[in-house]
Structure formats: C-alpha cells, structure tokens
C-alpha cells in the first residue's frame, strides 16, 4: 500500500512539473488535449524516423570514416587482382571488338595501369 501511494504521488508530481514547464495549467482541457496530441504525434514521428533511418545513416558514416582512415586500397587491390586475369582481359578485348591475341596484352597493360 505504501508503494502504490508513493508511486501515485510521484506521478502526480511529474504531471504537475510537466504542466508547469510547458504552461499547460493555463489551457482548457480541450487545448491541453490538442497540445498533447501534437506532442505525441511529433515524438512518435521522431522515434519512427530514428529507428528506420538512423542505422543506415550510422553505417554510412562508419563506412566513410573507415575510408578516410584506411583508404580504398583493399577495394582497389581486390579489383586489380580480379581484372588482371587473362580470361577477363580476353572477354573485355572480345567485347570491345579486338579479335587478336596481341590486343589482349594491350588490355592487360591498360588494366595494370589502373
């Protein structure tokens, strides 16, 4: 019984602090309802937007921070190792209209200079 009465008094005190802080004690009950409805709507929209978009935003920031700290060498070396194979170079040469094997070496040289 003691805990429920102290909890009730604590909740009443918090409600009083809320009304005094936002000057709601001067408003009529209808105006209080409208103000509280807008407040709940606004806070719920912020919570929903934060839960939907914040994780992606944080991951983007982390990727950019990693890029600034470590650079792009890991991605570049992985791309060069894949592109430097002769089969990829031959397919690029074939798609570009170069039919000869001598052109394959030219494509490999160009890929190596990237």
PDB file of C-alpha atoms in Angstrom:
ATOM      1  CA  UNK A   1       0.000   0.000   0.000  1.00  0.00           C
ATOM      2  CA  UNK A   2       2.843   2.334   0.810  1.00  0.00           C
ATOM      3  CA  UNK A   3       4.497   1.786  -2.573  1.00  0.00           C
ATOM      4  CA  UNK A   4       1.336   2.493  -4.560  1.00  0.00           C
ATOM      5  CA  UNK A   5       0.626   5.736  -2.705  1.00  0.00           C
ATOM      6  CA  UNK A   6       4.213   6.957  -3.111  1.00  0.00           C
ATOM      7  CA  UNK A   7       4.130   5.976  -6.791  1.00  0.00           C
ATOM      8  CA  UNK A   8       0.841   7.834  -7.213  1.00  0.00           C
ATOM      9  CA  UNK A   9       2.279  10.942  -5.533  1.00  0.00           C
ATOM     10  CA  UNK A  10       5.392  10.737  -7.706  1.00  0.00           C
ATOM     11  CA  UNK A  11       3.269  10.518 -10.877  1.00  0.00           C
ATOM     12  CA  UNK A  12       1.161  13.472  -9.731  1.00  0.00           C
ATOM     13  CA  UNK A  13       4.315  15.487  -9.100  1.00  0.00           C
ATOM     14  CA  UNK A  14       5.668  14.636 -12.587  1.00  0.00           C
ATOM     15  CA  UNK A  15       2.368  15.638 -14.170  1.00  0.00           C
ATOM     16  CA  UNK A  16       2.440  18.906 -12.258  1.00  0.00           C
ATOM     17  CA  UNK A  17       6.034  19.572 -13.367  1.00  0.00           C
ATOM     18  CA  UNK A  18       5.056  18.836 -16.968  1.00  0.00           C
ATOM     19  CA  UNK A  19       2.109  21.236 -16.865  1.00  0.00           C
ATOM     20  CA  UNK A  20       4.120  24.000 -15.204  1.00  0.00           C
ATOM     21  CA  UNK A  21       7.105  23.592 -17.531  1.00  0.00           C
ATOM     22  CA  UNK A  22       5.024  23.874 -20.687  1.00  0.00           C
ATOM     23  CA  UNK A  23       2.468  26.319 -19.204  1.00  0.00           C
ATOM     24  CA  UNK A  24      -0.367  23.873 -19.747  1.00  0.00           C
ATOM     25  CA  UNK A  25      -2.040  24.776 -16.468  1.00  0.00           C
ATOM     26  CA  UNK A  26      -3.414  27.919 -18.182  1.00  0.00           C
ATOM     27  CA  UNK A  27      -5.121  25.994 -21.002  1.00  0.00           C
ATOM     28  CA  UNK A  28      -8.579  24.496 -21.111  1.00  0.00           C
ATOM     29  CA  UNK A  29      -8.867  20.690 -21.205  1.00  0.00           C
ATOM     30  CA  UNK A  30      -9.550  20.771 -24.965  1.00  0.00           C
ATOM     31  CA  UNK A  31      -6.456  22.870 -25.621  1.00  0.00           C
ATOM     32  CA  UNK A  32      -4.409  20.522 -23.447  1.00  0.00           C
ATOM     33  CA  UNK A  33      -5.686  17.577 -25.482  1.00  0.00           C
ATOM     34  CA  UNK A  34      -4.738  19.264 -28.753  1.00  0.00           C
ATOM     35  CA  UNK A  35      -1.283  20.222 -27.464  1.00  0.00           C
ATOM     36  CA  UNK A  36      -0.621  16.749 -26.066  1.00  0.00           C
ATOM     37  CA  UNK A  37      -1.853  15.132 -29.296  1.00  0.00           C
ATOM     38  CA  UNK A  38       0.583  17.203 -31.347  1.00  0.00           C
ATOM     39  CA  UNK A  39       3.358  16.404 -28.902  1.00  0.00           C
ATOM     40  CA  UNK A  40       2.686  12.665 -29.042  1.00  0.00           C
ATOM     41  CA  UNK A  41       2.435  12.759 -32.838  1.00  0.00           C
ATOM     42  CA  UNK A  42       5.699  14.692 -33.163  1.00  0.00           C
ATOM     43  CA  UNK A  43       7.596  12.435 -30.761  1.00  0.00           C
ATOM     44  CA  UNK A  44       6.280   9.272 -32.403  1.00  0.00           C
ATOM     45  CA  UNK A  45       7.353  10.535 -35.832  1.00  0.00           C
ATOM     46  CA  UNK A  46      10.848  11.279 -34.496  1.00  0.00           C
ATOM     47  CA  UNK A  47      11.102   7.824 -32.913  1.00  0.00           C
ATOM     48  CA  UNK A  48       9.906   6.076 -36.075  1.00  0.00           C
ATOM     49  CA  UNK A  49      12.234   8.093 -38.305  1.00  0.00           C
ATOM     50  CA  UNK A  50      15.135   7.442 -35.966  1.00  0.00           C
ATOM     51  CA  UNK A  51      14.525   3.729 -35.851  1.00  0.00           C
ATOM     52  CA  UNK A  52      14.128   3.493 -39.632  1.00  0.00           C
ATOM     53  CA  UNK A  53      16.883   5.774 -40.908  1.00  0.00           C
ATOM     54  CA  UNK A  54      19.435   6.046 -38.099  1.00  0.00           C
ATOM     55  CA  UNK A  55      21.014   2.577 -38.527  1.00  0.00           C
ATOM     56  CA  UNK A  56      21.639   3.173 -42.233  1.00  0.00           C
ATOM     57  CA  UNK A  57      22.980   6.652 -41.535  1.00  0.00           C
ATOM     58  CA  UNK A  58      25.342   5.334 -38.874  1.00  0.00           C
ATOM     59  CA  UNK A  59      26.609   2.592 -41.199  1.00  0.00           C
ATOM     60  CA  UNK A  60      27.221   5.180 -43.937  1.00  0.00           C
ATOM     61  CA  UNK A  61      29.151   7.352 -41.504  1.00  0.00           C
ATOM     62  CA  UNK A  62      31.176   4.329 -40.361  1.00  0.00           C
ATOM     63  CA  UNK A  63      31.998   3.370 -43.970  1.00  0.00           C
ATOM     64  CA  UNK A  64      33.128   6.907 -44.727  1.00  0.00           C
ATOM     65  CA  UNK A  65      35.197   7.078 -41.551  1.00  0.00           C
ATOM     66  CA  UNK A  66      36.802   3.745 -42.443  1.00  0.00           C
ATOM     67  CA  UNK A  67      37.536   5.039 -45.945  1.00  0.00           C
ATOM     68  CA  UNK A  68      39.156   8.207 -44.557  1.00  0.00           C
ATOM     69  CA  UNK A  69      41.153   6.223 -42.024  1.00  0.00           C
ATOM     70  CA  UNK A  70      42.210   3.182 -44.072  1.00  0.00           C
ATOM     71  CA  UNK A  71      41.818   4.399 -47.634  1.00  0.00           C
ATOM     72  CA  UNK A  72      40.483   2.439 -50.542  1.00  0.00           C
ATOM     73  CA  UNK A  73      43.488   0.184 -51.083  1.00  0.00           C
ATOM     74  CA  UNK A  74      41.733  -3.042 -50.112  1.00  0.00           C
ATOM     75  CA  UNK A  75      38.993  -2.463 -52.659  1.00  0.00           C
ATOM     76  CA  UNK A  76      41.456  -1.327 -55.331  1.00  0.00           C
ATOM     77  CA  UNK A  77      43.790  -4.311 -54.907  1.00  0.00           C
ATOM     78  CA  UNK A  78      40.862  -6.716 -54.935  1.00  0.00           C
ATOM     79  CA  UNK A  79      39.584  -5.150 -58.135  1.00  0.00           C
ATOM     80  CA  UNK A  80      43.012  -5.236 -59.767  1.00  0.00           C
ATOM     81  CA  UNK A  81      43.541  -8.883 -58.907  1.00  0.00           C
ATOM     82  CA  UNK A  82      40.200  -9.805 -60.447  1.00  0.00           C
ATOM     83  CA  UNK A  83      40.693  -7.658 -63.541  1.00  0.00           C
ATOM     84  CA  UNK A  84      44.246  -8.763 -64.190  1.00  0.00           C
ATOM     85  CA  UNK A  85      43.310 -12.323 -65.079  1.00  0.00           C
ATOM     86  CA  UNK A  86      43.729 -13.173 -68.765  1.00  0.00           C
ATOM     87  CA  UNK A  87      40.224 -14.560 -69.157  1.00  0.00           C
ATOM     88  CA  UNK A  88      38.670 -11.279 -68.064  1.00  0.00           C
ATOM     89  CA  UNK A  89      41.056  -9.360 -70.305  1.00  0.00           C
ATOM     90  CA  UNK A  90      40.199 -11.569 -73.268  1.00  0.00           C
ATOM     91  CA  UNK A  91      36.482 -11.092 -72.706  1.00  0.00           C
ATOM     92  CA  UNK A  92      36.994  -7.325 -72.493  1.00  0.00           C
ATOM     93  CA  UNK A  93      39.031  -7.405 -75.699  1.00  0.00           C
ATOM     94  CA  UNK A  94      36.405  -9.525 -77.431  1.00  0.00           C
ATOM     95  CA  UNK A  95      33.565  -7.246 -76.303  1.00  0.00           C
ATOM     96  CA  UNK A  96      35.495  -4.169 -77.428  1.00  0.00           C
ATOM     97  CA  UNK A  97      35.927  -5.605 -80.898  1.00  0.00           C
ATOM     98  CA  UNK A  98      39.576  -6.613 -80.576  1.00  0.00           C
ATOM     99  CA  UNK A  99      39.828 -10.091 -82.002  1.00  0.00           C
ATOM    100  CA  UNK A 100      43.563 -10.694 -81.916  1.00  0.00           C
ATOM    101  CA  UNK A 101      45.646 -12.100 -79.121  1.00  0.00           C
ATOM    102  CA  UNK A 102      48.086  -9.213 -79.431  1.00  0.00           C
ATOM    103  CA  UNK A 103      45.352  -6.869 -78.296  1.00  0.00           C
ATOM    104  CA  UNK A 104      44.825  -8.931 -75.120  1.00  0.00           C
ATOM    105  CA  UNK A 105      48.242  -7.877 -73.856  1.00  0.00           C
ATOM    106  CA  UNK A 106      47.331  -4.253 -74.551  1.00  0.00           C
ATOM    107  CA  UNK A 107      44.178  -4.604 -72.476  1.00  0.00           C
ATOM    108  CA  UNK A 108      46.175  -6.227 -69.656  1.00  0.00           C
ATOM    109  CA  UNK A 109      48.642  -3.344 -69.718  1.00  0.00           C
ATOM    110  CA  UNK A 110      45.828  -0.820 -69.551  1.00  0.00           C
ATOM    111  CA  UNK A 111      44.222  -2.677 -66.657  1.00  0.00           C
ATOM    112  CA  UNK A 112      47.553  -2.842 -64.857  1.00  0.00           C
ATOM    113  CA  UNK A 113      47.947   0.920 -65.094  1.00  0.00           C
ATOM    114  CA  UNK A 114      44.639   1.476 -63.307  1.00  0.00           C
TER     115      UNK A 114
END
